[in-house]
mmCIF file of C-alpha atoms in Angstrom:
data_model
loop_
_atom_site.group_PDB
_atom_site.id
_atom_site.type_symbol
_atom_site.label_atom_id
_atom_site.label_comp_id
_atom_site.label_asym_id
_atom_site.label_seq_id
_atom_site.Cartn_x
_atom_site.Cartn_y
_atom_site.Cartn_z
ATOM 1 C CA ASP A 381 0.215 -0.472 0.602
ATOM 2 C CA SER A 382 1.957 3.130 -1.257
ATOM 3 C CA GLY A 383 -0.970 5.295 0.828
ATOM 4 C CA VAL A 384 -1.676 7.262 -2.236
ATOM 5 C CA THR A 385 -5.695 6.950 -1.971
ATOM 6 C CA GLN A 386 -7.606 7.621 -5.122
ATOM 7 C CA THR A 387 -11.271 8.160 -5.358
ATOM 8 C CA PRO A 388 -13.208 7.004 -7.425
ATOM 9 C CA LYS A 389 -11.235 4.143 -8.572
ATOM 10 C CA HIS A 390 -14.194 3.119 -12.025
ATOM 11 C CA LEU A 391 -15.868 6.187 -13.257
ATOM 12 C CA ILE A 392 -17.642 6.080 -16.432
ATOM 13 C CA THR A 393 -19.884 8.841 -18.415
ATOM 14 C CA ALA A 394 -20.489 10.154 -21.526
ATOM 15 C CA THR A 395 -19.262 12.679 -24.586
ATOM 16 C CA GLY A 396 -19.569 16.139 -23.052
ATOM 17 C CA GLN A 397 -19.802 15.708 -19.486
ATOM 18 C CA ARG A 398 -16.864 17.334 -16.776
ATOM 19 C CA VAL A 399 -16.037 14.840 -13.866
ATOM 20 C CA THR A 400 -13.456 15.289 -10.410
ATOM 21 C CA LEU A 401 -10.877 12.725 -9.612
ATOM 22 C CA ARG A 402 -10.249 12.809 -6.428
ATOM 23 C CA CYS A 403 -6.422 12.262 -4.414
ATOM 24 C CA SER A 404 -4.988 11.970 -1.048
ATOM 25 C CA PRO A 405 -1.420 12.214 -0.395
ATOM 26 C CA ARG A 406 0.372 10.348 1.034
ATOM 27 C CA SER A 407 1.228 11.630 4.973
ATOM 28 C CA GLY A 408 3.114 13.903 4.727
ATOM 29 C CA ASP A 409 4.009 14.642 0.971
ATOM 30 C CA LEU A 410 3.456 17.217 -0.054
ATOM 31 C CA SER A 411 3.760 17.035 -3.777
ATOM 32 C CA VAL A 412 1.071 16.104 -5.751
ATOM 33 C CA TYR A 413 1.069 14.795 -8.826
ATOM 34 C CA TRP A 414 -0.884 14.045 -11.939
ATOM 35 C CA TYR A 415 -0.348 11.530 -14.638
ATOM 36 C CA GLN A 416 -2.421 10.131 -17.486
ATOM 37 C CA GLN A 417 -1.367 6.575 -18.232
ATOM 38 C CA SER A 418 -2.617 4.576 -21.705
ATOM 39 C CA LEU A 419 -2.329 1.798 -23.866
ATOM 40 C CA ASP A 420 -1.398 3.989 -26.913
ATOM 41 C CA GLN A 421 0.556 6.566 -25.227
ATOM 42 C CA GLY A 422 2.164 5.433 -21.774
ATOM 43 C CA LEU A 423 2.473 7.229 -18.767
ATOM 44 C CA GLN A 424 2.496 11.181 -19.252
ATOM 45 C CA PHE A 425 2.402 13.654 -17.505
ATOM 46 C CA LEU A 426 -0.019 15.933 -16.678
ATOM 47 C CA ILE A 427 0.541 18.694 -14.135
ATOM 48 C CA GLN A 428 1.885 18.808 -10.543
ATOM 49 C CA TYR A 429 1.679 21.107 -7.101
ATOM 50 C CA TYR A 430 3.726 21.481 -4.499
ATOM 51 C CA ASN A 431 2.114 22.728 -1.303
ATOM 52 C CA GLY A 432 -1.387 24.134 -3.024
ATOM 53 C CA GLU A 433 0.855 26.411 -6.155
ATOM 54 C CA GLU A 434 1.243 25.177 -9.404
ATOM 55 C CA ARG A 435 5.102 23.649 -9.868
ATOM 56 C CA ALA A 436 5.009 21.606 -13.065
ATOM 57 C CA LYS A 437 3.045 21.611 -15.702
ATOM 58 C CA GLY A 438 3.259 18.627 -18.895
ATOM 59 C CA ASN A 439 0.748 18.072 -21.785
ATOM 60 C CA ILE A 440 -2.304 18.637 -20.874
ATOM 61 C CA LEU A 441 -5.661 19.404 -22.110
ATOM 62 C CA GLU A 442 -7.657 23.340 -21.670
ATOM 63 C CA ARG A 443 -9.598 20.997 -20.835
ATOM 64 C CA PHE A 444 -8.264 19.737 -18.391
ATOM 65 C CA SER A 445 -7.436 21.612 -15.121
ATOM 66 C CA ALA A 446 -6.382 20.875 -11.204
ATOM 67 C CA GLN A 447 -5.668 22.504 -7.980
ATOM 68 C CA GLN A 448 -3.852 21.643 -4.688
ATOM 69 C CA PHE A 449 -6.452 22.267 -0.983
ATOM 70 C CA PRO A 450 -5.043 23.436 1.871
ATOM 71 C CA ASP A 451 -5.019 19.729 3.573
ATOM 72 C CA LEU A 452 -2.946 19.163 0.411
ATOM 73 C CA HIS A 453 -5.247 16.878 -1.264
ATOM 74 C CA SER A 454 -5.307 17.342 -4.672
ATOM 75 C CA GLU A 455 -8.364 17.384 -7.384
ATOM 76 C CA LEU A 456 -8.619 16.717 -11.877
ATOM 77 C CA ASN A 457 -10.978 18.250 -12.697
ATOM 78 C CA LEU A 458 -11.766 16.915 -16.342
ATOM 79 C CA SER A 459 -14.822 18.661 -18.286
ATOM 80 C CA SER A 460 -16.391 18.368 -21.903
ATOM 81 C CA LEU A 461 -15.534 14.817 -22.836
ATOM 82 C CA GLU A 462 -13.220 12.835 -25.528
ATOM 83 C CA LEU A 463 -13.659 9.312 -25.933
ATOM 84 C CA GLY A 464 -10.222 9.876 -26.837
ATOM 85 C CA ASP A 465 -10.339 11.026 -23.357
ATOM 86 C CA SER A 466 -10.729 7.191 -21.839
ATOM 87 C CA ALA A 467 -7.694 5.776 -19.437
ATOM 88 C CA LEU A 468 -6.439 5.215 -16.313
ATOM 89 C CA TYR A 469 -6.001 8.763 -13.886
ATOM 90 C CA PHE A 470 -2.938 8.098 -12.094
ATOM 91 C CA CYS A 471 -1.749 10.992 -9.035
ATOM 92 C CA ALA A 472 1.566 9.668 -7.156
ATOM 93 C CA SER A 473 2.624 11.894 -4.155
ATOM 94 C CA SER A 474 6.448 12.928 -3.117
ATOM 95 C CA VAL A 475 8.378 14.221 0.956
ATOM 96 C CA GLY A 476 9.436 17.660 -1.784
ATOM 97 C CA SER A 477 9.329 19.734 -4.355
ATOM 98 C CA GLU A 478 12.609 18.506 -6.297
ATOM 99 C CA ASP A 479 11.539 16.697 -9.662
ATOM 100 C CA ASN A 480 13.949 13.719 -9.058
ATOM 101 C CA SER A 481 12.597 12.340 -5.735
ATOM 102 C CA PRO A 482 10.644 8.931 -5.792
ATOM 103 C CA LEU A 483 6.824 8.865 -6.807
ATOM 104 C CA HIS A 484 4.301 7.195 -4.529
ATOM 105 C CA PHE A 485 1.142 6.253 -6.707
ATOM 106 C CA GLY A 486 -2.034 5.523 -6.028
ATOM 107 C CA ASN A 487 -4.142 2.976 -7.876
ATOM 108 C CA GLY A 488 -5.529 5.161 -10.085
ATOM 109 C CA THR A 489 -9.014 6.068 -11.598
ATOM 110 C CA ARG A 490 -9.668 4.494 -14.306
ATOM 111 C CA LEU A 491 -12.381 6.635 -16.480
ATOM 112 C CA THR A 492 -15.010 5.261 -19.453
ATOM 113 C CA VAL A 493 -15.631 8.336 -21.576
ATOM 114 C CA THR A 494 -19.229 6.723 -23.930
ATOM 115 C CA GLU B 390 14.124 16.403 -26.998
ATOM 116 C CA ASP B 391 14.912 14.348 -23.473
ATOM 117 C CA GLN B 392 14.206 10.188 -24.142
ATOM 118 C CA VAL B 393 13.612 6.598 -23.431
ATOM 119 C CA THR B 394 12.648 3.665 -24.455
ATOM 120 C CA GLN B 395 12.793 0.278 -23.401
ATOM 121 C CA SER B 396 13.071 -3.402 -24.334
ATOM 122 C CA PRO B 397 12.454 -6.020 -25.213
ATOM 123 C CA GLU B 398 8.477 -4.584 -25.030
ATOM 124 C CA ALA B 399 8.066 -8.158 -23.358
ATOM 125 C CA LEU B 400 8.971 -11.102 -22.191
ATOM 126 C CA ARG B 401 8.124 -14.489 -21.407
ATOM 127 C CA LEU B 402 10.650 -16.579 -19.137
ATOM 128 C CA GLN B 403 10.203 -20.177 -17.938
ATOM 129 C CA GLU B 404 10.569 -19.569 -13.635
ATOM 130 C CA GLY B 405 14.337 -20.198 -12.886
ATOM 131 C CA GLU B 406 15.075 -18.989 -15.899
ATOM 132 C CA SER B 407 17.394 -14.990 -15.585
ATOM 133 C CA SER B 408 17.267 -12.228 -18.164
ATOM 134 C CA SER B 409 18.279 -8.028 -18.343
ATOM 135 C CA LEU B 410 15.433 -5.380 -19.504
ATOM 136 C CA ASN B 411 17.352 -2.234 -20.988
ATOM 137 C CA CYS B 412 16.319 1.083 -20.601
ATOM 138 C CA SER B 413 17.626 3.787 -22.987
ATOM 139 C CA TYR B 414 17.339 6.761 -22.372
ATOM 140 C CA THR B 415 18.967 10.261 -24.265
ATOM 141 C CA VAL B 416 18.956 13.328 -21.945
ATOM 142 C CA SER B 417 21.599 16.545 -20.820
ATOM 143 C CA GLY B 418 22.535 16.145 -17.463
ATOM 144 C CA LEU B 419 21.261 12.730 -15.935
ATOM 145 C CA ARG B 420 19.825 13.622 -12.168
ATOM 146 C CA GLY B 421 18.885 10.397 -11.767
ATOM 147 C CA LEU B 422 17.085 7.182 -13.358
ATOM 148 C CA PHE B 423 14.299 5.777 -11.906
ATOM 149 C CA TRP B 424 12.939 2.186 -11.650
ATOM 150 C CA TYR B 425 9.053 0.919 -11.067
ATOM 151 C CA ARG B 426 6.376 -2.453 -11.396
ATOM 152 C CA GLN B 427 3.520 -2.100 -12.298
ATOM 153 C CA ASP B 428 0.432 -4.786 -11.416
ATOM 154 C CA PRO B 429 -2.386 -4.976 -13.626
ATOM 155 C CA GLY B 430 -4.841 -2.433 -12.293
ATOM 156 C CA LYS B 431 -1.803 -0.774 -10.466
ATOM 157 C CA GLY B 432 -0.784 1.934 -10.355
ATOM 158 C CA PRO B 433 3.530 1.925 -10.294
ATOM 159 C CA GLU B 434 5.758 0.538 -7.345
ATOM 160 C CA PHE B 435 8.966 2.339 -7.117
ATOM 161 C CA LEU B 436 11.700 -0.372 -6.614
ATOM 162 C CA PHE B 437 15.193 2.112 -7.339
ATOM 163 C CA THR B 438 16.921 5.530 -7.781
ATOM 164 C CA LEU B 439 20.356 5.442 -8.796
ATOM 165 C CA TYR B 440 22.042 7.726 -10.229
ATOM 166 C CA SER B 441 26.120 7.946 -11.233
ATOM 167 C CA ALA B 442 27.360 5.329 -13.488
ATOM 168 C CA GLY B 443 28.635 2.254 -12.141
ATOM 169 C CA GLU B 444 25.781 2.025 -9.609
ATOM 170 C CA GLU B 445 24.620 -1.213 -9.072
ATOM 171 C CA LYS B 446 20.692 -1.194 -6.203
ATOM 172 C CA GLU B 447 19.633 -5.178 -5.329
ATOM 173 C CA LYS B 448 16.374 -6.146 -4.485
ATOM 174 C CA GLU B 449 15.469 -9.348 -3.476
ATOM 175 C CA ARG B 450 16.094 -11.640 -6.618
ATOM 176 C CA LEU B 451 16.121 -7.903 -8.259
ATOM 177 C CA LYS B 452 19.379 -6.035 -9.545
ATOM 178 C CA ALA B 453 19.725 -2.726 -11.332
ATOM 179 C CA THR B 454 22.626 -1.256 -13.099
ATOM 180 C CA LEU B 455 23.112 1.921 -14.580
ATOM 181 C CA THR B 456 25.764 3.221 -17.627
ATOM 182 C CA LYS B 457 25.968 6.632 -18.886
ATOM 183 C CA LYS B 458 23.870 5.734 -21.866
ATOM 184 C CA GLU B 459 21.383 2.983 -19.750
ATOM 185 C CA SER B 460 20.302 0.502 -17.450
ATOM 186 C CA PHE B 461 19.596 -2.936 -17.046
ATOM 187 C CA LEU B 462 16.464 -4.473 -14.505
ATOM 188 C CA HIS B 463 18.747 -7.810 -14.119
ATOM 189 C CA ILE B 464 16.123 -11.033 -12.310
ATOM 190 C CA THR B 465 17.937 -13.953 -11.571
ATOM 191 C CA ALA B 466 16.212 -17.433 -11.271
ATOM 192 C CA PRO B 467 12.347 -14.983 -10.757
ATOM 193 C CA LYS B 468 9.205 -16.309 -9.600
ATOM 194 C CA PRO B 469 5.636 -15.721 -11.188
ATOM 195 C CA GLU B 470 5.444 -13.255 -8.467
ATOM 196 C CA ASP B 471 7.650 -11.489 -10.218
ATOM 197 C CA SER B 472 4.973 -10.607 -12.955
ATOM 198 C CA ALA B 473 4.035 -7.347 -14.376
ATOM 199 C CA THR B 474 5.339 -4.235 -16.082
ATOM 200 C CA TYR B 475 9.010 -2.710 -15.678
ATOM 201 C CA LEU B 476 8.519 1.086 -15.570
ATOM 202 C CA CYS B 477 12.157 3.175 -15.384
ATOM 203 C CA ALA B 478 12.044 7.116 -15.748
ATOM 204 C CA VAL B 479 14.362 9.978 -15.961
ATOM 205 C CA PRO B 480 13.510 13.450 -14.765
ATOM 206 C CA GLN B 481 13.257 15.872 -16.615
ATOM 207 C CA TYR B 482 13.397 19.579 -16.345
ATOM 208 C CA GLY B 483 9.621 21.342 -16.212
ATOM 209 C CA GLN B 484 8.368 18.282 -17.493
ATOM 210 C CA ASN B 485 8.429 15.903 -14.257
ATOM 211 C CA PHE B 486 9.570 12.317 -14.854
ATOM 212 C CA VAL B 487 9.616 11.346 -18.395
ATOM 213 C CA PHE B 488 8.800 7.806 -18.170
ATOM 214 C CA GLY B 489 9.575 4.454 -21.005
ATOM 215 C CA PRO B 490 7.022 2.294 -22.912
ATOM 216 C CA GLY B 491 7.592 -1.076 -20.034
ATOM 217 C CA THR B 492 8.744 -4.509 -20.802
ATOM 218 C CA ARG B 493 5.998 -6.687 -19.928
ATOM 219 C CA LEU B 494 7.665 -9.517 -18.083
ATOM 220 C CA SER B 495 5.467 -12.759 -18.053
ATOM 221 C CA VAL B 496 6.698 -16.108 -15.292
ATOM 222 C CA LEU B 497 5.986 -19.105 -15.729
ATOM 223 C CA PRO B 498 6.152 -21.431 -13.055
#
């Protein structure tokens, strides 16, 4: 058990809808990262927050947004969903803000857009 | 552009048959090479970090090594429970980690 909690485990929704994915980091970790994993793209970095502030941004679509709250949990919002957004979405956390700290991943949210 | 490749894409071994997985990278100024294990339906699990050429790390039947251009994950006398996808990753400025596509390892009893 990595200590990172993600909810929900599964999400099925229709195109055009909006969903929110939630992540609670390991106790003591200040950084939260979001990754997308699909069969043809592998693990793709979306965004990182450190202690409530955005620290790094990857190829995150404008339809996607995230935030980290004062209690350090994070939410990833996906809107105007398209079929191609179907994927596993992972949250990870680490102690520091440096981008060479080992990441500890949750078990992901599997999003299916129909 | 920094890149991480892994080979083979998939590997099937008999229990006890040792082998190696490869991770090749092209990054400017390596600041660590990370290995993860991912089981189906689960998130990647951190295994090792290697920071400099010549460094080795071991954990049970796994040993990771690093050269200036690549890393190897050696699996000695694997067991079926070692079956998983093994991912390597390197940190990249401004993009966090770049992950390789992974090697799917199957160990048959």
